[in-house]
Short mmCIF file of C-alpha atoms in Angstrom, two decimals:
data_model
loop_
_atom_site.label_atom_id
_atom_site.label_comp_id
_atom_site.label_asym_id
_atom_site.label_seq_id
_atom_site.Cartn_x
_atom_site.Cartn_y
_atom_site.Cartn_z
CA MET A 493 -23.77 26.74 20.38
CA THR A 494 -24.33 30.48 20.31
CA GLU A 495 -24.88 32.81 17.42
CA SER A 496 -22.00 34.80 15.95
CA ASP A 497 -21.41 38.32 17.22
CA ALA A 498 -21.84 39.45 13.61
CA LEU A 499 -25.31 37.95 13.28
CA PRO A 500 -27.39 40.74 14.91
CA THR A 501 -25.85 43.28 12.53
CA THR A 502 -26.48 41.10 9.49
CA ARG A 503 -30.02 40.29 10.66
CA GLY A 504 -30.87 43.96 11.07
CA ALA A 505 -29.41 44.85 7.69
CA TYR A 506 -31.48 42.21 5.90
CA ASP A 507 -34.62 43.15 7.83
CA ALA A 508 -34.20 46.67 6.47
CA VAL A 509 -33.95 45.60 2.82
CA ALA A 510 -36.20 42.51 2.88
CA ALA A 511 -38.92 43.83 0.55
CA THR A 512 -36.40 45.23 -1.94
CA TYR A 513 -34.43 41.97 -1.86
CA ALA A 514 -37.55 39.91 -2.50
CA ASP A 515 -38.48 42.00 -5.53
CA LEU A 516 -34.95 41.93 -6.91
CA PHE A 517 -34.36 38.18 -6.68
CA ARG A 518 -37.86 36.73 -7.12
CA ASP A 519 -37.15 35.55 -10.70
CA HIS A 520 -33.39 35.21 -10.34
CA LEU A 521 -33.28 31.52 -11.31
CA ARG A 522 -34.75 32.24 -14.74
CA GLU A 523 -31.40 33.68 -15.78
CA ARG A 524 -29.31 30.92 -14.17
CA PRO A 525 -29.67 27.67 -16.14
CA LEU A 526 -26.58 26.09 -14.55
CA GLU A 527 -27.90 26.65 -11.06
CA ARG A 528 -31.32 25.29 -11.99
CA ALA A 529 -29.63 22.16 -13.34
CA LEU A 530 -27.57 21.79 -10.17
CA LEU A 531 -30.63 22.19 -7.96
CA SER A 532 -32.37 19.50 -10.03
CA ALA A 533 -29.39 17.18 -9.55
CA PHE A 534 -29.39 17.95 -5.81
CA ALA A 535 -33.09 17.07 -5.63
CA GLU A 536 -32.51 13.78 -7.43
CA LEU A 537 -29.67 12.86 -5.07
CA VAL A 538 -31.83 13.58 -2.03
CA ARG A 539 -34.69 11.49 -3.39
CA THR A 540 -32.36 8.60 -4.20
CA ASN A 541 -31.02 8.60 -0.64
CA GLY A 542 -34.42 8.24 1.02
CA ASP A 543 -36.19 11.51 0.25
CA GLY A 544 -35.80 13.03 3.72
CA PRO A 545 -36.74 16.65 4.46
CA VAL A 546 -34.52 19.43 3.14
CA ALA A 547 -33.57 22.62 4.98
CA ASP A 548 -33.05 25.76 2.92
CA LEU A 549 -30.80 27.62 5.34
CA GLY A 550 -30.68 31.34 4.76
CA CYS A 551 -33.87 31.01 2.74
CA GLY A 552 -34.59 34.75 2.48
CA PRO A 553 -38.07 35.39 1.02
CA GLY A 554 -38.54 31.70 0.21
CA HIS A 555 -38.36 31.63 -3.59
CA ILE A 556 -35.70 28.91 -3.66
CA THR A 557 -37.53 26.87 -1.01
CA ALA A 558 -40.57 26.99 -3.29
CA HIS A 559 -38.42 25.88 -6.22
CA LEU A 560 -37.21 22.86 -4.22
CA HIS A 561 -40.84 21.98 -3.55
CA GLU A 562 -41.56 22.15 -7.28
CA LEU A 563 -38.68 19.70 -7.78
CA GLY A 564 -40.52 17.15 -5.61
CA LEU A 565 -38.70 17.66 -2.31
CA ASN A 566 -40.10 18.24 1.18
CA PRO A 567 -38.36 21.55 2.01
CA PHE A 568 -38.62 24.09 4.76
CA GLY A 569 -36.84 27.42 5.14
CA VAL A 570 -34.82 28.95 7.97
CA ASP A 571 -33.53 32.51 8.05
CA ALA A 572 -32.13 34.82 10.71
CA SER A 573 -34.21 37.75 9.45
CA PRO A 574 -37.78 37.89 10.80
CA ALA A 575 -38.73 40.26 7.98
CA MET A 576 -37.55 37.75 5.39
CA ILE A 577 -39.50 34.95 7.08
CA GLU A 578 -42.64 37.08 7.14
CA LEU A 579 -42.33 37.67 3.38
CA ALA A 580 -41.68 33.97 2.75
CA ARG A 581 -44.78 32.94 4.70
CA GLU A 582 -46.91 35.47 2.82
CA ALA A 583 -45.64 34.38 -0.60
CA HIS A 584 -45.67 30.61 0.07
CA PRO A 585 -48.28 29.85 2.76
CA ALA A 586 -48.24 26.11 2.07
CA LEU A 587 -44.57 25.81 3.06
CA ARG A 588 -42.91 26.00 6.47
CA PHE A 589 -40.57 28.85 7.36
CA GLU A 590 -38.85 29.52 10.67
CA THR A 591 -36.59 32.18 12.14
CA GLY A 592 -33.32 30.72 13.36
CA SER A 593 -29.54 30.77 13.48
CA MET A 594 -27.42 28.43 11.36
CA SER A 595 -25.01 28.00 14.27
CA ALA A 596 -27.79 26.71 16.57
CA LEU A 597 -30.43 24.99 14.46
CA ASP A 598 -33.64 23.83 16.09
CA ILE A 599 -33.44 20.54 14.18
CA GLU A 600 -32.86 17.05 15.56
CA ASP A 601 -29.67 15.14 14.84
CA GLY A 602 -29.44 13.21 11.57
CA VAL A 603 -32.94 13.83 10.23
CA LEU A 604 -32.38 15.76 7.00
CA GLY A 605 -31.96 14.34 3.54
CA GLY A 606 -30.43 17.58 2.34
CA VAL A 607 -29.21 21.03 3.29
CA LEU A 608 -29.15 23.94 0.86
CA SER A 609 -26.96 26.89 1.81
CA ARG A 610 -27.22 29.28 -1.10
CA TRP A 611 -24.89 32.23 -0.37
CA SER A 612 -26.07 32.10 3.24
CA VAL A 613 -22.62 31.79 4.87
CA ILE A 614 -20.97 34.68 3.05
CA HIS A 615 -21.45 37.11 5.96
CA THR A 616 -20.06 34.65 8.51
CA PRO A 617 -16.63 35.67 9.86
CA PRO A 618 -14.11 32.89 9.13
CA ARG A 619 -13.66 32.14 12.85
CA ASP A 620 -17.38 31.37 13.13
CA LEU A 621 -17.78 29.20 10.04
CA PRO A 622 -16.71 25.88 11.65
CA ALA A 623 -19.62 26.06 14.11
CA ILE A 624 -22.07 26.41 11.22
CA LEU A 625 -20.54 23.58 9.22
CA ALA A 626 -20.69 21.41 12.34
CA GLU A 627 -24.43 22.09 12.53
CA PHE A 628 -24.84 21.13 8.87
CA GLY A 629 -23.11 17.84 9.57
CA ARG A 630 -25.12 17.25 12.74
CA VAL A 631 -28.57 17.63 11.18
CA LEU A 632 -27.88 15.65 7.99
CA ALA A 633 -28.73 11.96 7.92
CA PRO A 634 -26.02 9.51 6.84
CA GLY A 635 -25.70 9.84 3.08
CA GLY A 636 -27.41 13.24 3.16
CA HIS A 637 -26.31 15.94 0.74
CA LEU A 638 -25.20 19.55 1.18
CA LEU A 639 -25.26 22.05 -1.69
CA ILE A 640 -23.49 25.27 -0.74
CA SER A 641 -22.46 28.35 -2.71
CA PHE A 642 -20.11 31.25 -2.04
CA PRO A 643 -17.71 33.61 -3.89
CA ALA A 644 -14.20 32.31 -4.53
CA THR A 645 -10.82 33.85 -3.85
CA ASP A 646 -8.46 34.26 -6.79
CA ALA A 647 -5.92 31.57 -5.83
CA PRO A 648 -6.44 28.07 -4.36
CA ASP A 649 -4.34 28.77 -1.27
CA ASP A 650 -5.71 32.23 -0.46
CA GLU A 651 -6.90 33.03 3.04
CA PRO A 652 -10.58 34.07 3.35
CA GLN A 653 -10.95 37.63 2.08
CA PRO A 654 -13.51 40.22 3.24
CA TYR A 655 -15.22 42.44 0.70
CA ASP A 656 -17.69 45.30 0.79
CA HIS A 657 -21.10 43.73 0.26
CA THR A 658 -24.14 45.99 -0.22
CA VAL A 659 -25.84 44.72 2.94
CA ALA A 660 -23.00 43.72 5.31
CA THR A 661 -19.35 42.66 5.18
CA ALA A 662 -18.98 39.39 3.29
CA TYR A 663 -16.15 36.92 2.68
CA ARG A 664 -14.65 35.06 -0.25
CA TRP A 665 -13.23 31.59 0.29
CA SER A 666 -10.73 29.34 -1.42
CA PRO A 667 -12.76 26.32 -2.60
CA ASP A 668 -9.95 24.02 -1.46
CA ARG A 669 -9.85 25.52 2.03
CA PHE A 670 -13.63 25.38 2.26
CA ALA A 671 -13.72 21.72 1.19
CA ALA A 672 -11.08 20.93 3.82
CA LEU A 673 -13.28 22.52 6.51
CA LEU A 674 -16.21 20.43 5.34
CA ARG A 675 -14.13 17.25 5.69
CA GLU A 676 -13.35 18.18 9.30
CA HIS A 677 -17.09 18.02 9.98
CA GLY A 678 -17.83 14.73 8.23
CA LEU A 679 -18.85 16.18 4.86
CA THR A 680 -16.94 15.00 1.80
CA GLU A 681 -16.92 17.02 -1.40
CA SER A 682 -18.42 15.10 -4.31
CA SER A 683 -18.45 17.77 -7.00
CA ARG A 684 -17.59 21.40 -7.58
CA LEU A 685 -18.74 23.94 -10.14
CA LEU A 686 -16.84 27.20 -10.67
CA ILE A 687 -18.76 29.86 -12.56
CA GLU A 688 -16.90 32.77 -14.11
CA PRO A 689 -18.43 36.24 -13.67
CA GLU A 690 -20.11 38.01 -16.55
CA PRO A 691 -18.20 41.04 -17.89
CA THR A 692 -21.02 43.29 -16.65
CA ASP A 693 -21.03 41.90 -13.10
CA ARG A 694 -20.21 44.45 -10.42
CA ARG A 695 -17.75 42.11 -8.72
CA GLN A 696 -15.44 39.98 -10.82
CA PHE A 697 -15.48 37.03 -8.41
CA ARG A 698 -15.88 33.43 -9.45
CA GLU A 699 -18.88 31.68 -7.93
CA VAL A 700 -18.47 28.29 -6.24
CA GLN A 701 -21.25 25.72 -6.17
CA LEU A 702 -20.02 22.83 -4.02
CA LEU A 703 -21.83 19.55 -3.42
CA ALA A 704 -20.85 17.41 -0.42
CA ARG A 705 -22.12 14.23 1.20
CA LYS A 706 -22.24 13.05 4.81
CA ALA A 707 -20.65 9.64 5.32
#
């Protein structure tokens, strides 16, 4: 598989803001108790299914990869931005971080106990998303778990909708449509959390946290 045409633009944009991004989101989980709980549940599910390695895809500066390690997992991070990977390696030298594309992962078939995709597909044009989801399904072991998050559209049957993200164009998805795409690639939704925006949030989009399992 080849990388999306949109990826070089997104990569360059995140390279340019990597240091600012790392400072802004370093302690982000402190203010997100629901997400911390969901990550803990994800970690428990991975351990129960054999405790295989976990890929944090779109890992950015590595703070969530480090959190997964604190939860007892064996994680490594992958990001398209070399600047982000450099920051991750500096901040967490005991963990493994690699530059790579989610549509062409340098990971063997069926070896992962889990995949975390935390807001990492939001810049992917809808036409390119199936290739990425196919890679998620390919690298997960049978029974492996995917935890993925993205902003939701307003109605269940909405088409994917672009919006003006600070870094690069991003897309909102209908949770139902997204779950249907996952099923096409052997990943069955097991749970879904919809989080309403705070009144002070810049964008009044619901957040989707979706957990799926490979058969």
